[in-house]
Short mmCIF file of C-alpha atoms and ligand atoms in Angstrom, two decimals:
data_model
loop_
_atom_site.label_atom_id
_atom_site.label_comp_id
_atom_site.label_asym_id
_atom_site.label_seq_id
_atom_site.Cartn_x
_atom_site.Cartn_y
_atom_site.Cartn_z
CA MET A 1 1.47 -13.36 -19.88
CA LYS A 2 -1.72 -15.11 -18.72
CA VAL A 3 -2.51 -15.48 -15.02
CA ASP A 4 -5.37 -16.95 -13.03
CA PRO A 5 -6.86 -14.43 -10.57
CA GLN A 6 -8.31 -17.28 -8.52
CA GLN A 7 -4.80 -18.60 -7.80
CA LEU A 8 -3.95 -15.35 -6.02
CA ILE A 9 -7.18 -15.53 -4.02
CA ASP A 10 -6.57 -19.20 -3.14
CA ASP A 11 -2.89 -18.99 -2.15
CA GLY A 12 -2.22 -15.30 -1.48
CA TYR A 13 0.70 -15.28 -3.94
CA ILE A 14 1.77 -16.33 -7.42
CA VAL A 15 5.33 -16.89 -8.62
CA LEU A 16 5.84 -15.93 -12.24
CA ARG A 17 8.93 -16.84 -14.26
CA GLN A 18 10.71 -14.31 -16.49
CA VAL A 19 8.60 -11.30 -15.66
CA VAL A 20 11.56 -9.30 -16.90
CA PRO A 21 11.80 -10.07 -20.62
CA HIS A 22 15.11 -11.84 -21.12
CA ASP A 23 16.42 -9.21 -23.52
CA GLN A 24 15.78 -6.41 -20.99
CA LEU A 25 17.54 -7.81 -17.92
CA LYS A 26 21.03 -6.55 -18.68
CA ALA A 27 19.90 -3.03 -19.57
CA LEU A 28 17.67 -2.84 -16.51
CA ARG A 29 20.51 -3.92 -14.21
CA THR A 30 22.68 -1.17 -15.68
CA SER A 31 20.01 1.53 -15.36
CA PHE A 32 19.02 0.56 -11.83
CA GLU A 33 22.68 0.61 -10.78
CA THR A 34 22.97 4.14 -12.16
CA LEU A 35 19.93 5.15 -10.11
CA VAL A 36 21.33 3.53 -6.95
CA GLU A 37 24.49 5.60 -7.41
CA LYS A 38 22.42 8.78 -7.88
CA GLN A 39 20.36 7.99 -4.78
CA LYS A 40 23.53 7.32 -2.74
CA VAL A 41 24.64 10.89 -3.46
CA VAL A 42 21.25 12.18 -2.23
CA TRP A 43 21.41 10.02 0.92
CA ALA A 44 24.95 11.16 1.70
CA ARG A 45 23.82 14.78 1.39
CA GLU A 46 20.71 14.23 3.54
CA ARG A 47 22.59 12.32 6.24
CA LYS A 48 21.59 13.34 9.75
CA PRO A 49 24.43 14.51 12.02
CA GLU A 50 24.24 11.36 14.16
CA GLU A 51 24.35 9.02 11.15
CA ARG A 52 27.44 7.44 9.65
CA PRO A 53 28.77 8.87 6.36
CA GLY A 54 26.50 7.73 3.55
CA GLY A 55 23.30 8.15 5.56
CA VAL A 56 20.53 5.70 4.68
CA TRP A 57 22.81 3.69 2.40
CA THR A 58 25.12 2.72 5.27
CA THR A 59 22.60 2.64 8.13
CA SER A 60 19.49 0.97 6.67
CA ALA A 61 18.98 -2.80 6.84
CA GLN A 62 17.26 -2.59 3.46
CA PRO A 63 18.08 0.63 1.56
CA ARG A 64 15.09 1.36 -0.66
CA VAL A 65 15.36 3.61 -3.72
CA PHE A 66 12.12 5.26 -4.86
CA PHE A 67 13.52 5.30 -8.35
CA ASP A 68 11.02 7.67 -9.93
CA GLU A 69 12.69 10.34 -7.77
CA VAL A 70 16.09 9.87 -9.45
CA VAL A 71 15.13 8.64 -12.90
CA ASP A 72 16.28 10.54 -15.99
CA ALA A 73 15.89 10.11 -19.74
CA ALA A 74 18.81 7.67 -19.94
CA THR A 75 17.32 5.37 -17.27
CA ALA A 76 13.65 5.68 -18.23
CA ASN A 77 13.56 1.96 -19.07
CA THR A 78 13.25 1.34 -15.29
CA VAL A 79 9.93 3.16 -15.11
CA GLU A 80 8.78 1.84 -18.46
CA PHE A 81 9.26 -1.70 -17.17
CA CYS A 82 6.58 -0.89 -14.54
CA LEU A 83 4.15 -0.21 -17.40
CA HIS A 84 4.87 -3.53 -19.11
CA GLU A 85 2.26 -6.15 -19.93
CA ASN A 86 4.06 -8.52 -17.50
CA THR A 87 3.71 -6.11 -14.55
CA LEU A 88 0.90 -3.59 -15.01
CA GLY A 89 -0.93 -5.89 -17.44
CA VAL A 90 -0.75 -8.90 -15.11
CA SER A 91 -1.78 -6.75 -12.14
CA GLN A 92 -4.85 -5.57 -14.03
CA GLN A 93 -5.78 -9.17 -14.90
CA LEU A 94 -5.41 -10.24 -11.27
CA MET A 95 -7.59 -7.37 -10.04
CA ARG A 96 -10.15 -8.02 -12.82
CA ALA A 97 -10.17 -4.27 -13.26
CA PRO A 98 -11.09 -2.05 -16.20
CA GLU A 99 -8.13 0.17 -15.25
CA ALA A 100 -5.03 -0.17 -13.08
CA ALA A 101 -2.25 2.20 -12.05
CA ILE A 102 1.15 2.10 -10.39
CA THR A 103 1.13 3.18 -6.75
CA LEU A 104 4.76 2.61 -5.81
CA MET A 105 8.09 2.16 -7.60
CA ALA A 106 10.96 1.11 -5.36
CA LEU A 107 14.18 -0.88 -5.52
CA MET A 108 15.16 -2.91 -2.45
CA CYS A 109 18.93 -3.17 -2.01
CA ASN A 110 21.23 -5.18 0.23
CA PRO A 111 22.78 -3.35 3.19
CA VAL A 112 26.52 -2.63 3.35
CA GLN A 113 26.76 -4.57 6.64
CA ASP A 114 25.01 -7.76 7.74
CA HIS A 115 21.69 -7.01 9.44
CA GLY A 116 20.39 -10.58 9.64
CA PRO A 117 16.69 -11.39 9.64
CA ALA A 118 13.92 -8.77 9.85
CA SER A 119 10.68 -9.48 11.74
CA TRP A 120 7.67 -11.35 10.36
CA HIS A 121 4.79 -9.00 9.70
CA ARG A 122 1.77 -8.13 7.61
CA ASP A 123 1.95 -4.85 5.62
CA ILE A 124 -1.34 -3.62 7.07
CA ASP A 125 -2.56 -2.03 10.28
CA PRO A 126 -6.20 -2.90 11.04
CA THR A 127 -6.48 -0.04 13.55
CA VAL A 128 -5.75 2.58 10.91
CA GLN A 129 -7.30 0.77 7.92
CA ALA A 130 -10.15 -1.65 8.65
CA PRO A 131 -10.63 -4.67 10.92
CA LEU A 132 -8.59 -7.55 9.55
CA LYS A 133 -11.37 -10.01 8.73
CA GLY A 134 -13.27 -7.27 6.90
CA MET A 135 -10.35 -6.59 4.55
CA GLN A 136 -9.71 -10.32 4.16
CA MET A 137 -13.31 -11.26 3.34
CA ASP A 138 -13.48 -8.35 0.92
CA TYR A 139 -10.43 -9.78 -0.91
CA VAL A 140 -11.75 -13.33 -0.91
CA LYS A 141 -15.24 -12.39 -2.14
CA ASN A 142 -14.45 -9.50 -4.48
CA GLY A 143 -10.81 -10.04 -5.38
CA PRO A 144 -7.97 -7.60 -4.74
CA GLY A 145 -8.04 -3.89 -5.46
CA TYR A 146 -4.31 -3.71 -4.80
CA VAL A 147 -1.40 -6.07 -5.54
CA GLN A 148 2.25 -5.96 -4.58
CA TRP A 149 5.31 -7.37 -6.34
CA ASN A 150 8.93 -8.31 -5.79
CA ILE A 151 10.97 -8.76 -8.98
CA PRO A 152 14.66 -9.48 -8.37
CA LEU A 153 17.32 -8.52 -10.90
CA TYR A 154 19.66 -11.08 -9.28
CA ASP A 155 18.65 -14.47 -7.78
CA ASP A 156 16.85 -13.80 -4.51
CA ASN A 157 15.33 -15.98 -1.76
CA VAL A 158 15.22 -13.33 0.98
CA PHE A 159 11.42 -13.05 0.87
CA TRP A 160 9.40 -15.70 2.73
CA LEU A 161 5.68 -15.94 3.28
CA VAL A 162 3.07 -18.14 4.90
CA PRO A 163 0.77 -19.31 2.06
CA LYS A 164 -2.93 -18.58 2.62
CA SER A 165 -2.21 -16.53 5.77
CA TYR A 166 -3.44 -13.39 4.05
CA CYS A 167 -7.09 -14.45 4.40
CA ARG A 168 -7.19 -15.34 8.08
CA PRO A 169 -6.08 -13.81 11.40
CA ASN A 170 -2.96 -15.05 13.18
CA THR A 171 -3.33 -18.40 14.90
CA PRO A 172 -2.52 -18.32 18.65
CA GLU A 173 0.83 -19.98 17.77
CA GLU A 174 1.65 -17.33 15.15
CA HIS A 175 0.66 -14.58 17.58
CA GLN A 176 3.07 -15.98 20.20
CA HIS A 177 5.77 -16.42 17.55
CA LEU A 178 5.45 -12.76 16.50
CA LEU A 179 5.61 -11.63 20.12
CA THR A 180 8.49 -13.80 21.29
CA ARG A 181 10.71 -14.77 18.32
CA PRO A 182 9.67 -12.65 15.32
CA GLN A 183 13.04 -13.05 13.58
CA GLU A 184 12.96 -16.85 13.48
CA PRO A 185 11.40 -19.01 10.72
CA MET A 186 7.63 -19.24 11.14
CA PRO A 187 5.87 -22.63 11.06
CA GLY A 188 4.28 -22.89 7.61
CA GLY A 189 6.54 -20.19 6.19
CA ILE A 190 8.33 -20.94 2.93
CA PRO A 191 11.11 -19.14 1.05
CA ILE A 192 10.10 -17.79 -2.34
CA GLU A 193 12.95 -18.87 -4.62
CA LEU A 194 13.27 -16.41 -7.45
CA SER A 195 15.81 -16.41 -10.25
CA ALA A 196 16.90 -13.14 -11.78
CA GLY A 197 13.96 -11.68 -13.67
CA ASP A 198 11.27 -13.79 -11.97
CA GLY A 199 8.57 -12.16 -9.88
CA VAL A 200 6.25 -12.86 -6.99
CA VAL A 201 2.94 -11.04 -6.79
CA TYR A 202 1.24 -11.32 -3.43
CA SER A 203 -1.30 -10.03 -0.96
CA HIS A 204 0.48 -7.63 1.36
CA MET A 205 -1.96 -8.74 4.11
CA GLY A 206 -0.23 -12.12 4.37
CA LEU A 207 2.46 -12.97 6.93
CA HIS A 208 5.84 -12.39 5.31
CA TRP A 209 9.48 -11.97 6.18
CA GLY A 210 12.75 -10.48 5.02
CA SER A 211 14.63 -13.60 6.12
CA ASN A 212 18.17 -12.29 5.86
CA TYR A 213 19.38 -8.78 5.12
CA SER A 214 22.93 -9.84 4.30
CA THR A 215 25.52 -8.12 2.14
CA LYS A 216 24.83 -10.46 -0.81
CA LEU A 217 24.02 -8.35 -3.86
CA ARG A 218 20.30 -7.62 -3.85
CA ARG A 219 18.51 -5.41 -6.35
CA THR A 220 14.84 -6.31 -6.20
CA VAL A 221 12.16 -4.18 -7.79
CA HIS A 222 9.26 -3.64 -5.39
CA LEU A 223 6.03 -2.45 -6.99
CA GLY A 224 2.44 -1.73 -6.02
CA TYR A 225 -0.57 -1.48 -8.35
CA ARG A 226 -4.09 -0.39 -7.56
CA ALA A 227 -7.26 -0.97 -9.51
CA PHE A 228 -9.79 1.56 -10.68
CA GLY A 229 -13.27 0.11 -11.05
CA SER A 230 -12.52 -3.30 -9.47
CA ALA A 231 -15.22 -4.93 -7.34
CA SER A 232 -13.43 -3.94 -4.10
CA TYR A 233 -12.01 -0.58 -3.06
CA PRO A 234 -8.18 -0.74 -2.92
CA ILE A 235 -6.51 -0.97 0.49
CA VAL A 236 -3.77 1.24 -0.96
CA ASP A 237 -5.60 4.01 -2.82
CA HIS A 238 -2.88 6.63 -3.17
CA PHE A 239 0.27 7.11 -5.25
CA TYR A 240 3.76 7.36 -3.79
CA TRP A 241 4.76 9.52 -6.77
CA ASN A 242 3.82 12.77 -8.41
CA LEU A 243 3.97 13.76 -12.06
CA GLU A 244 7.20 15.77 -11.74
CA PHE A 245 9.46 12.85 -12.81
CA THR A 246 7.46 12.16 -15.97
CA LYS A 247 9.22 15.00 -17.80
CA HIS A 248 12.08 12.51 -18.25
CA LEU A 249 9.87 9.94 -19.96
CA SER A 250 8.83 9.35 -23.55
CA THR A 251 5.62 11.06 -24.63
CA GLU A 252 3.85 7.71 -24.52
CA ALA A 253 5.00 6.76 -21.01
CA ARG A 254 4.24 10.25 -19.72
CA ALA A 255 0.72 9.99 -21.11
CA ARG A 256 0.18 6.75 -19.16
CA PHE A 257 1.10 8.45 -15.88
CA GLU A 258 -1.04 11.47 -16.72
CA HIS A 259 -3.90 9.05 -17.28
CA PHE A 260 -3.26 7.45 -13.85
CA SER A 261 -3.40 10.91 -12.33
CA GLN A 262 -6.70 11.62 -14.07
CA LEU A 263 -8.15 8.35 -12.77
CA HIS A 264 -7.14 9.41 -9.28
CA THR A 265 -8.75 12.83 -9.72
CA GLN A 266 -11.96 11.21 -10.98
CA GLN A 267 -11.94 8.94 -7.95
CA CYS A 268 -11.51 12.00 -5.72
CA ASP A 269 -14.55 13.55 -7.43
CA VAL A 270 -16.63 10.50 -6.54
CA ILE A 271 -15.42 10.52 -2.94
CA GLU A 272 -16.07 14.26 -2.67
CA SER A 273 -19.66 13.87 -3.84
CA THR A 274 -20.10 10.83 -1.57
CA PHE A 275 -18.87 12.91 1.37
CA HIS A 276 -21.26 15.73 0.45
CA ALA A 277 -24.11 13.21 0.34
CA ILE A 278 -23.15 12.10 3.84
CA HIS A 279 -22.96 15.72 4.94
CA ASN A 280 -26.44 16.38 3.51
CA LYS A 281 -27.85 13.11 4.89
CA ASP A 282 -28.71 12.23 1.30
CA ALA A 283 -28.97 8.43 1.56
CA ASP A 284 -29.67 7.78 -2.13
CA ASN A 285 -26.68 9.68 -3.41
CA PHE A 286 -24.54 8.13 -0.70
CA ARG A 287 -25.58 4.62 -1.79
CA ASP A 288 -24.82 5.54 -5.42
CA GLY A 289 -21.39 6.95 -4.58
CA LEU A 290 -20.50 3.98 -2.42
CA ALA A 291 -21.55 1.54 -5.15
CA LYS A 292 -19.19 3.33 -7.57
CA LEU A 293 -16.32 3.05 -5.10
CA HIS A 294 -17.06 -0.56 -4.16
CA PRO A 295 -19.17 -2.19 -6.90
CA GLY A 296 -19.13 -5.56 -5.10
CA GLU A 297 -22.27 -5.73 -2.96
CA GLU A 298 -20.72 -7.94 -0.32
CA GLU A 299 -18.35 -6.41 2.23
CA ARG A 300 -19.18 -2.91 1.03
CA MET A 301 -18.96 -1.80 4.65
CA VAL A 302 -15.18 -2.18 4.46
CA ALA A 303 -15.12 0.74 2.02
CA VAL A 304 -17.21 2.78 4.47
CA VAL A 305 -14.56 2.14 7.14
CA PHE A 306 -11.86 3.31 4.70
CA LEU A 307 -13.91 6.45 4.02
CA SER A 308 -14.17 7.09 7.75
CA LYS A 309 -10.38 7.06 8.05
CA LEU A 310 -10.11 9.50 5.14
CA ALA A 311 -12.73 11.78 6.72
CA ASP A 312 -10.70 11.75 9.93
CA LYS A 313 -7.54 12.79 8.05
CA ILE A 314 -9.33 15.62 6.23
CA ARG A 315 -10.95 16.90 9.42
CA THR A 316 -7.57 16.80 11.18
CA LEU A 317 -5.81 18.72 8.40
CA LYS A 318 -8.52 21.41 8.48
CA THR A 319 -8.29 22.13 12.21
CA PRO A 320 -6.62 25.49 12.96
CA GLU A 321 -4.04 23.83 15.26
CA VAL A 322 -2.86 21.42 12.58
CA SER A 323 -3.13 23.71 9.56
CA LYS A 324 -0.53 26.09 11.01
CA LEU A 325 2.06 23.34 11.65
CA SER A 326 5.12 22.69 9.47
CA ILE A 327 4.73 20.20 6.62
CA GLU A 328 6.63 17.50 8.56
CA GLU A 329 4.28 17.97 11.52
CA ARG A 330 1.20 17.91 9.28
CA ILE A 331 2.42 14.67 7.69
CA GLY A 332 2.83 13.24 11.20
CA ALA A 333 -0.59 14.50 12.31
CA ILE A 334 -2.35 12.24 9.79
CA SER A 335 0.30 9.48 9.72
CA ALA A 336 0.86 10.04 6.02
CA HIS A 337 4.05 9.45 4.04
CA ARG A 338 6.12 12.28 2.58
CA LEU A 339 5.43 10.80 -0.86
CA ASN A 340 1.63 10.73 -0.63
CA PHE A 341 0.86 13.62 1.72
CA HIS A 342 0.24 16.06 -1.14
CA LEU A 343 -2.73 13.96 -2.28
CA TYR A 344 -4.43 14.27 1.12
CA GLU A 345 -3.72 17.97 1.36
CA ASP A 346 -5.05 18.56 -2.17
CA PHE A 347 -8.18 16.58 -1.38
CA ALA A 348 -8.72 18.49 1.87
CA ASP A 349 -8.82 21.71 -0.20
CA ARG A 350 -12.17 20.54 -1.54
CA PHE A 351 -13.83 21.03 1.86
CA SER A 352 -14.36 23.83 4.36
CA ALA A 353 -13.31 23.16 7.95
CA GLU A 354 -16.99 23.16 8.97
CA ALA A 355 -17.99 20.66 6.29
CA ALA A 356 -15.04 18.41 7.15
CA GLU A 357 -16.04 18.41 10.82
CA SER A 358 -19.67 17.70 10.02
CA ILE A 359 -18.79 14.83 7.65
CA TRP A 360 -16.57 13.39 10.34
CA GLN A 361 -19.43 13.58 12.84
CA ARG A 362 -21.57 11.35 10.61
CA PHE A 363 -18.95 8.64 11.05
CA SER A 364 -18.85 8.96 14.84
CA THR A 365 -21.09 5.97 15.65
CA LEU A 366 -19.00 3.74 13.36
CA TYR A 367 -15.82 5.16 14.87
CA GLU A 368 -17.00 4.44 18.41
CA LYS A 369 -17.94 0.89 17.52
CA ILE A 370 -14.47 0.24 16.12
CA GLU A 371 -12.84 1.93 19.10
CA ALA A 372 -14.86 -0.34 21.43
CA GLU A 373 -13.64 -3.38 19.49
CA ILE A 374 -10.03 -2.14 19.74
CA ALA A 375 -10.41 -1.63 23.50
CA GLN A 376 -11.61 -5.22 23.80
CA SER A 377 -9.17 -7.00 21.48
CA VAL A 378 -5.97 -4.92 21.37
CA PRO A 379 -4.33 -4.83 24.82
CA ASP A 380 -1.50 -2.56 23.64
CA ARG A 381 -2.08 -0.20 20.73
CA THR A 382 1.63 0.63 20.51
CA SER A 383 2.38 -2.98 19.52
CA ARG A 384 2.17 -3.73 15.79
CA VAL A 385 1.56 -7.40 16.56
CA MET A 386 -1.29 -6.61 18.96
CA ARG A 387 -2.94 -4.36 16.37
CA TYR A 388 -3.40 -7.41 14.12
CA GLN A 389 -5.85 -8.61 16.81
CA LEU A 390 -8.45 -6.10 15.62
CA THR A 391 -10.18 -8.68 13.46
CA GLU A 392 -13.92 -8.08 13.76
CA MET A 393 -15.98 -5.61 11.78
CA PRO A 394 -18.70 -3.95 13.91
CA ALA A 395 -21.46 -6.51 14.44
CA ASN A 396 -24.93 -5.85 12.96
CA PHE A 397 -23.77 -2.58 11.49
CA GLU A 398 -24.07 -2.62 7.73
CA VAL A 399 -24.50 0.20 5.23
CA GLU A 400 -28.17 0.77 6.12
CA GLU A 401 -27.40 0.90 9.85
CA PHE A 402 -24.61 3.36 9.07
CA ILE A 403 -27.09 5.58 7.21
CA ARG A 404 -29.50 5.41 10.13
CA SER A 405 -26.71 6.46 12.51
CA TRP A 406 -26.43 9.93 10.86
FE1 FE2 B 501 6.39 -6.09 4.29
#
């Protein structure tokens, strides 16, 4: 399947027909249904006392099965589909990347009771990632380092988006819409009409909407792919899986995931040495490391902001107060996800508490500049909508100014 990367940059999404090869649809439906049933058993068991019987399956507006967690040898075609030329291969083309890997494998299901529309949103938080325009200009100039997909197994028009909204901030009208009537159709928003087996690949920065979480049968595969070696550094740079499940896969499929894991480890090696260069105030090695992480010369500062957020997480994990907390509390302390936390904790093992603190200190001027911008543009940090208002990268503060700030 041939795609045009520029189409994704121009529109923020591409609809592709028959992403699921016609002769695989029936078997995939069967396997995914088996995995839904397995996950329902897990959810029923994990139900909290205050929840209705069934747990997540009966309470969630959009029950989401991370299917690698329940896959077995008989249903391995579900995971293998994520390695297909039409999914992984297309993602790699769109990211113009020498390598690409799966970050997330999920299945979005209909709820058992009508939940109606969700709220319009963007899948990013500029206050914990990077100022919105920085991430957007990085995407426009260097192309994506991360792409997201919805691939329904049954006809699906639940997903809406506002074309081209990924590469600009909210208009004042959109901002008001999000604040006052987030569950109503957005001006400029369009439904993405997908037949069974079609797919939409899109920028998760764009405004989008789960327009109706009704009881109509919905089994939509939701995937994320990140690049290794693309011009930009991926906004999503971690995996929501670990290698445990790959024991159920064929030797060939397992080898692909092992390779993804190796790519991640190699990336961690580069970040570790880049952090040590920062620690040692070694500007040349820092510039080299940064150029490996973000080969595109323009908007390289966005990757520095991402590194600052990672340095903050590592420093936090290494503090004596946090390191003695339970795993749930440690996950909360760095706002990680239960499925990717192990990657942060493993990476933190590469540094002493003193080194982590010192690396973090080198980012303090950058941190303060971003905090000042948040104070000016985000009236309420607890509001997801308000956090989209952090749009501006620090002014007159590029990589060389960052180095001078050490
Ligand atoms: Fe979303």
